[in-house]
Amino acid sequence: MGSTEDLDYPQIIMQYSNGFLISKVMFTACELGVFDLLLESGKPLSSDAIAAGLGASTMGMKRLLDACVGLKLLAVEMTQEGALYRNTEISNIYLTKSSPKSQYHIMMYYSNTVYLCWQYLADAVREGRNQYERAFGVSSKDPFGAMYRSDEEMLKFMAGQNSVWSICGRDVLAAFDLSPFRQIYDLGGGGGALAQECVSLYPNSTVTIYDLPKVVQVAKEQFVSPEEHQITFHEGDFFNDSIPEAELYILSKILHDWDDDKCRQLLAKVYNACKPGGGVLLVESLLNEDKSGPVETQLYSMNMLVQTEGKERTAAEYSKLLEAAGFGVIRVKRTGKLYDAVLGRK
Amino acid sequence: MGSTEDLDYPQIIMQYSNGFLISKVMFTACELGVFDLLLESGKPLSSDAIAAGLGASTMGMKRLLDACVGLKLLAVEMTQEGALYRNTEISNIYLTKSSPKSQYHIMMYYSNTVYLCWQYLADAVREGRNQYERAFGVSSKDPFGAMYRSDEEMLKFMAGQNSVWSICGRDVLAAFDLSPFRQIYDLGGGGGALAQECVSLYPNSTVTIYDLPKVVQVAKEQFVSPEEHQITFHEGDFFNDSIPEAELYILSKILHDWDDDKCRQLLAKVYNACKPGGGVLLVESLLNEDKSGPVETQLYSMNMLVQTEGKERTAAEYSKLLEAAGFGVIRVKRTGKLYDAVLGRK
């Protein structure tokens, strides 16, 4: 940055302006099932075979595959039969639908919902509010009413969040020793992937997923096996309904959806419900104290502007919210991954 | 890539999925006029002052500015008055509207037209054709009819192309010594930025911009000064109307819009019109011969799928098209920037 060469030819600006092309190439290869087909096939395939297998045009597929090679999401080898494509290790693990660490669902949520919301980023910055009205013609006033505007959208969102916890869940739950807490409520626990990580990591715990009735319904039907006896459910709206007593409350990616007032309201309710000696675990992506980074978190804070009423915050901002509600002995742990952990005790 | 660490946490996939967020943050800061205001102000400004100056929300602007700092498009210093933001050198040169090297217009074209077309990339790959119908409700059959669907869209496209030539034009024109050619036709020369680079680099040349009547009209009114006596205009459709005799024809980013048949037709007409000893200069982004890269060109080839009837090609593919039309002594020069040059002689 800043060298004469860079000033003569702005590589960085070109990279940034190509960003959406890169996102969409990866999202599209996922959506069309390229990585799944290559995994199932068990051997490298030609572009024509992949196009035929996925019902796509040969001219479009060839270019998509080559772009994926350029992005190192696929590898290619030249043979007598022509170019043969195969998954890279990263793609096998993260971009196939069947992998335990699959990011497929969060990609689809980004590609089909978030991408369109971001078309209206300039309006979001001008107005200081989310853009569901412009993007999807639904009221911007109740963000979760908008996000869950159809069962299909709600399902996509829940599956997307589960993808995230499949790679980040264990680290945020292992950031502190939570084994003293047996009775855990995961407020807004959605599809239950974090709850599942929790009972796996802390075999003596039971986790109750507290979420809206329609979310709980889908979580039971589609995501959490009835065999999973350590996980139970509680239907409710944690702003308007009561919160039962427990030893630990997990709020993962909840406070970032709301403004400071709403966060204070919610944390006060949680504090009142919490057993003495209990605690609350916030799982969020933390901004640096001077808000100079990390850039991913800054970008997600823009996303909170476009999609919610909230923002990403610094560790000090979360600590202040916790203290205002009565929590003490606040500890912060950065995991080095996207989501961090803040623990407050009653 | 491929280390145990990468496989445990897919940084590359997260970077790629954030690509569209990065693009849109930069595009939006341009659109709202952040870089222009900071240039005009001549001193660092607070987030509140920038929000007020641009009629934007304070909460949205603060986050946008911090994200731009994370992307190194702005710098921030902490003072007694709080955080003050200023442009980086790169932003001053490339992201302000008034700069001679401004990329503002191509950013706006990307942000408001191309971004929406790419929402339908999966459909483009399935169908093997452009997506104007889905993105903008206009027929996909005539790409330039669709691209120029309103005067405003045509103007945005022309201004965007001019941005590109302000940073890449000189290199492609200097790739070969074109001084022997005095009479030059720039076929599809649009807003004329490449023609202007050409007469500046080759003071003995005259360049005729050959383009559709409505494009020529706008080029004369808005982009090319009447004082510029070395530049003239010719209104026509080079597929359906005649092409006058000249010494050199420039086809910059023209062949990539069309399939091989259309390219052969056009090059045959150019060959017939060309004076003996004359030539044709193709300006295009060249794919590697095995199509393994460059990744930017692979991405642009996807864009040709989404927006046109064409594709990006290798040097050998362009040479073959030129030879089929009768051109010989074909020379290829990679510039190291985004656009390269291929010269064929009659």
PDB file of C-alpha atoms in Angstrom, chain B residues 111-252:
ATOM      1  CA  SER B 111     -22.640  -1.289  -8.123  1.00  0.00           C
ATOM      2  CA  ASN B 112     -25.963  -0.475  -9.724  1.00  0.00           C
ATOM      3  CA  THR B 113     -26.045  -2.539 -12.920  1.00  0.00           C
ATOM      4  CA  VAL B 114     -23.550  -5.420 -12.834  1.00  0.00           C
ATOM      5  CA  TYR B 115     -24.232  -6.291  -9.165  1.00  0.00           C
ATOM      6  CA  LEU B 116     -27.906  -6.905  -9.918  1.00  0.00           C
ATOM      7  CA  CYS B 117     -27.173  -8.924 -13.077  1.00  0.00           C
ATOM      8  CA  TRP B 118     -24.945 -11.168 -10.974  1.00  0.00           C
ATOM      9  CA  GLN B 119     -27.803 -12.003  -8.651  1.00  0.00           C
ATOM     10  CA  TYR B 120     -28.778 -14.359 -11.499  1.00  0.00           C
ATOM     11  CA  LEU B 121     -25.404 -15.990 -12.112  1.00  0.00           C
ATOM     12  CA  ALA B 122     -26.752 -19.477 -11.398  1.00  0.00           C
ATOM     13  CA  ASP B 123     -29.407 -18.950 -14.083  1.00  0.00           C
ATOM     14  CA  ALA B 124     -26.768 -17.676 -16.514  1.00  0.00           C
ATOM     15  CA  VAL B 125     -24.701 -20.832 -15.998  1.00  0.00           C
ATOM     16  CA  ARG B 126     -27.734 -23.091 -16.318  1.00  0.00           C
ATOM     17  CA  GLU B 127     -28.988 -21.412 -19.481  1.00  0.00           C
ATOM     18  CA  GLY B 128     -25.718 -20.263 -21.026  1.00  0.00           C
ATOM     19  CA  ARG B 129     -27.035 -16.787 -21.711  1.00  0.00           C
ATOM     20  CA  ASN B 130     -27.198 -13.281 -20.339  1.00  0.00           C
ATOM     21  CA  GLN B 131     -29.646 -12.278 -17.645  1.00  0.00           C
ATOM     22  CA  TYR B 132     -31.066  -8.867 -18.587  1.00  0.00           C
ATOM     23  CA  GLU B 133     -34.528 -10.333 -18.673  1.00  0.00           C
ATOM     24  CA  ARG B 134     -34.460 -11.454 -15.043  1.00  0.00           C
ATOM     25  CA  ALA B 135     -32.415  -8.535 -13.712  1.00  0.00           C
ATOM     26  CA  PHE B 136     -34.059  -5.646 -15.541  1.00  0.00           C
ATOM     27  CA  GLY B 137     -37.072  -7.029 -17.393  1.00  0.00           C
ATOM     28  CA  VAL B 138     -35.633  -6.240 -20.825  1.00  0.00           C
ATOM     29  CA  SER B 139     -35.043  -8.716 -23.637  1.00  0.00           C
ATOM     30  CA  SER B 140     -31.816 -10.692 -23.389  1.00  0.00           C
ATOM     31  CA  LYS B 141     -31.585 -11.145 -27.157  1.00  0.00           C
ATOM     32  CA  ASP B 142     -29.800  -7.929 -28.103  1.00  0.00           C
ATOM     33  CA  PRO B 143     -27.180  -7.257 -25.399  1.00  0.00           C
ATOM     34  CA  PHE B 144     -26.529  -3.651 -26.429  1.00  0.00           C
ATOM     35  CA  GLY B 145     -30.243  -2.964 -26.728  1.00  0.00           C
ATOM     36  CA  ALA B 146     -30.432  -4.152 -23.130  1.00  0.00           C
ATOM     37  CA  MET B 147     -27.294  -2.347 -21.933  1.00  0.00           C
ATOM     38  CA  TYR B 148     -28.460   0.894 -23.557  1.00  0.00           C
ATOM     39  CA  ARG B 149     -32.052   0.408 -22.398  1.00  0.00           C
ATOM     40  CA  SER B 150     -32.204   4.039 -21.281  1.00  0.00           C
ATOM     41  CA  ASP B 151     -30.106   7.123 -22.003  1.00  0.00           C
ATOM     42  CA  GLU B 152     -29.102   7.134 -18.372  1.00  0.00           C
ATOM     43  CA  GLU B 153     -27.833   3.523 -18.496  1.00  0.00           C
ATOM     44  CA  MET B 154     -25.930   4.230 -21.726  1.00  0.00           C
ATOM     45  CA  LEU B 155     -24.310   7.273 -20.140  1.00  0.00           C
ATOM     46  CA  LYS B 156     -23.322   5.269 -17.044  1.00  0.00           C
ATOM     47  CA  PHE B 157     -21.796   2.573 -19.254  1.00  0.00           C
ATOM     48  CA  MET B 158     -19.852   5.090 -21.374  1.00  0.00           C
ATOM     49  CA  ALA B 159     -18.568   6.963 -18.323  1.00  0.00           C
ATOM     50  CA  GLY B 160     -17.588   3.648 -16.745  1.00  0.00           C
ATOM     51  CA  GLN B 161     -15.584   2.570 -19.804  1.00  0.00           C
ATOM     52  CA  ASN B 162     -13.855   5.945 -19.844  1.00  0.00           C
ATOM     53  CA  SER B 163     -12.760   5.327 -16.226  1.00  0.00           C
ATOM     54  CA  VAL B 164     -11.104   2.096 -17.334  1.00  0.00           C
ATOM     55  CA  TRP B 165      -9.123   3.746 -20.137  1.00  0.00           C
ATOM     56  CA  SER B 166      -7.948   6.503 -17.819  1.00  0.00           C
ATOM     57  CA  ILE B 167      -5.778   3.906 -16.092  1.00  0.00           C
ATOM     58  CA  CYS B 168      -5.306   1.172 -18.707  1.00  0.00           C
ATOM     59  CA  GLY B 169      -5.474   3.105 -21.995  1.00  0.00           C
ATOM     60  CA  ARG B 170      -1.912   4.299 -22.306  1.00  0.00           C
ATOM     61  CA  ASP B 171      -0.385   0.867 -21.724  1.00  0.00           C
ATOM     62  CA  VAL B 172      -2.428  -0.909 -24.363  1.00  0.00           C
ATOM     63  CA  LEU B 173      -1.726   1.814 -26.927  1.00  0.00           C
ATOM     64  CA  ALA B 174       1.989   1.842 -26.100  1.00  0.00           C
ATOM     65  CA  ALA B 175       2.253  -1.956 -26.303  1.00  0.00           C
ATOM     66  CA  PHE B 176       3.204  -1.584 -29.997  1.00  0.00           C
ATOM     67  CA  ASP B 177       4.593   1.376 -31.911  1.00  0.00           C
ATOM     68  CA  LEU B 178       1.448   2.602 -33.648  1.00  0.00           C
ATOM     69  CA  SER B 179       3.058   5.789 -35.014  1.00  0.00           C
ATOM     70  CA  PRO B 180       3.129   4.479 -38.617  1.00  0.00           C
ATOM     71  CA  PHE B 181      -0.687   4.483 -38.577  1.00  0.00           C
ATOM     72  CA  ARG B 182      -2.101   7.985 -39.108  1.00  0.00           C
ATOM     73  CA  GLN B 183      -5.729   7.250 -39.931  1.00  0.00           C
ATOM     74  CA  ILE B 184      -7.267   5.278 -37.086  1.00  0.00           C
ATOM     75  CA  TYR B 185     -10.827   4.067 -36.521  1.00  0.00           C
ATOM     76  CA  ASP B 186     -11.850   3.179 -32.984  1.00  0.00           C
ATOM     77  CA  LEU B 187     -14.759   0.808 -33.588  1.00  0.00           C
ATOM     78  CA  GLY B 188     -17.213   1.027 -30.714  1.00  0.00           C
ATOM     79  CA  GLY B 189     -15.076   3.798 -29.246  1.00  0.00           C
ATOM     80  CA  GLY B 190     -17.898   5.036 -26.993  1.00  0.00           C
ATOM     81  CA  GLY B 191     -17.034   7.902 -24.669  1.00  0.00           C
ATOM     82  CA  GLY B 192     -13.697   8.458 -26.402  1.00  0.00           C
ATOM     83  CA  ALA B 193     -11.227   8.127 -23.533  1.00  0.00           C
ATOM     84  CA  LEU B 194      -9.132   5.615 -25.487  1.00  0.00           C
ATOM     85  CA  ALA B 195      -9.203   7.862 -28.573  1.00  0.00           C
ATOM     86  CA  GLN B 196      -7.972  10.718 -26.433  1.00  0.00           C
ATOM     87  CA  GLU B 197      -5.110   8.643 -25.048  1.00  0.00           C
ATOM     88  CA  CYS B 198      -4.292   7.672 -28.635  1.00  0.00           C
ATOM     89  CA  VAL B 199      -4.003  11.195 -30.068  1.00  0.00           C
ATOM     90  CA  SER B 200      -2.051  12.238 -26.998  1.00  0.00           C
ATOM     91  CA  LEU B 201       0.430   9.360 -27.409  1.00  0.00           C
ATOM     92  CA  TYR B 202       0.578   9.583 -31.222  1.00  0.00           C
ATOM     93  CA  PRO B 203       0.298  13.304 -32.044  1.00  0.00           C
ATOM     94  CA  ASN B 204       0.317  12.664 -35.791  1.00  0.00           C
ATOM     95  CA  SER B 205      -2.712  10.405 -35.705  1.00  0.00           C
ATOM     96  CA  THR B 206      -6.369  11.196 -36.224  1.00  0.00           C
ATOM     97  CA  VAL B 207      -8.909   8.927 -34.570  1.00  0.00           C
ATOM     98  CA  THR B 208     -12.476   8.449 -35.753  1.00  0.00           C
ATOM     99  CA  ILE B 209     -14.847   7.107 -33.121  1.00  0.00           C
ATOM    100  CA  TYR B 210     -17.265   4.761 -34.890  1.00  0.00           C
ATOM    101  CA  ASP B 211     -20.298   3.984 -32.754  1.00  0.00           C
ATOM    102  CA  LEU B 212     -24.100   3.891 -32.737  1.00  0.00           C
ATOM    103  CA  PRO B 213     -25.695   7.290 -33.494  1.00  0.00           C
ATOM    104  CA  LYS B 214     -27.016   7.777 -29.971  1.00  0.00           C
ATOM    105  CA  VAL B 215     -23.619   6.905 -28.489  1.00  0.00           C
ATOM    106  CA  VAL B 216     -21.842   9.347 -30.819  1.00  0.00           C
ATOM    107  CA  GLN B 217     -24.350  12.032 -29.860  1.00  0.00           C
ATOM    108  CA  VAL B 218     -23.596  11.651 -26.160  1.00  0.00           C
ATOM    109  CA  ALA B 219     -19.838  11.347 -26.748  1.00  0.00           C
ATOM    110  CA  LYS B 220     -19.855  14.694 -28.607  1.00  0.00           C
ATOM    111  CA  GLU B 221     -22.040  16.403 -26.024  1.00  0.00           C
ATOM    112  CA  GLN B 222     -20.491  15.096 -22.849  1.00  0.00           C
ATOM    113  CA  PHE B 223     -17.098  13.545 -23.304  1.00  0.00           C
ATOM    114  CA  VAL B 224     -15.043  14.820 -26.274  1.00  0.00           C
ATOM    115  CA  SER B 225     -14.345  18.546 -26.513  1.00  0.00           C
ATOM    116  CA  PRO B 226     -14.987  20.128 -29.966  1.00  0.00           C
ATOM    117  CA  GLU B 227     -11.496  21.645 -29.578  1.00  0.00           C
ATOM    118  CA  GLU B 228     -10.104  18.132 -29.939  1.00  0.00           C
ATOM    119  CA  HIS B 229      -9.470  18.405 -33.691  1.00  0.00           C
ATOM    120  CA  GLN B 230      -7.701  15.070 -34.034  1.00  0.00           C
ATOM    121  CA  ILE B 231     -10.864  13.213 -33.022  1.00  0.00           C
ATOM    122  CA  THR B 232     -13.822  12.841 -35.371  1.00  0.00           C
ATOM    123  CA  PHE B 233     -16.972  10.728 -35.347  1.00  0.00           C
ATOM    124  CA  HIS B 234     -18.747   8.250 -37.585  1.00  0.00           C
ATOM    125  CA  GLU B 235     -22.287   7.111 -36.766  1.00  0.00           C
ATOM    126  CA  GLY B 236     -23.133   3.538 -37.609  1.00  0.00           C
ATOM    127  CA  ASP B 237     -23.623  -0.082 -36.599  1.00  0.00           C
ATOM    128  CA  PHE B 238     -20.471  -1.940 -37.574  1.00  0.00           C
ATOM    129  CA  PHE B 239     -22.325  -5.216 -38.066  1.00  0.00           C
ATOM    130  CA  ASN B 240     -24.901  -3.770 -40.456  1.00  0.00           C
ATOM    131  CA  ASP B 241     -23.354  -0.627 -41.953  1.00  0.00           C
ATOM    132  CA  SER B 242     -20.210  -0.168 -43.998  1.00  0.00           C
ATOM    133  CA  ILE B 243     -16.816   0.387 -42.413  1.00  0.00           C
ATOM    134  CA  PRO B 244     -14.707   3.106 -44.119  1.00  0.00           C
ATOM    135  CA  GLU B 245     -11.113   2.608 -45.221  1.00  0.00           C
ATOM    136  CA  ALA B 246      -8.405   3.360 -42.664  1.00  0.00           C
ATOM    137  CA  GLU B 247      -4.853   2.368 -41.725  1.00  0.00           C
ATOM    138  CA  LEU B 248      -5.589   1.007 -38.271  1.00  0.00           C
ATOM    139  CA  TYR B 249      -8.734  -0.268 -36.581  1.00  0.00           C
ATOM    140  CA  ILE B 250      -8.912  -0.474 -32.820  1.00  0.00           C
ATOM    141  CA  LEU B 251     -11.356  -2.987 -31.353  1.00  0.00           C
ATOM    142  CA  SER B 252     -11.110  -2.458 -27.628  1.00  0.00           C
TER     143      SER B 252
END
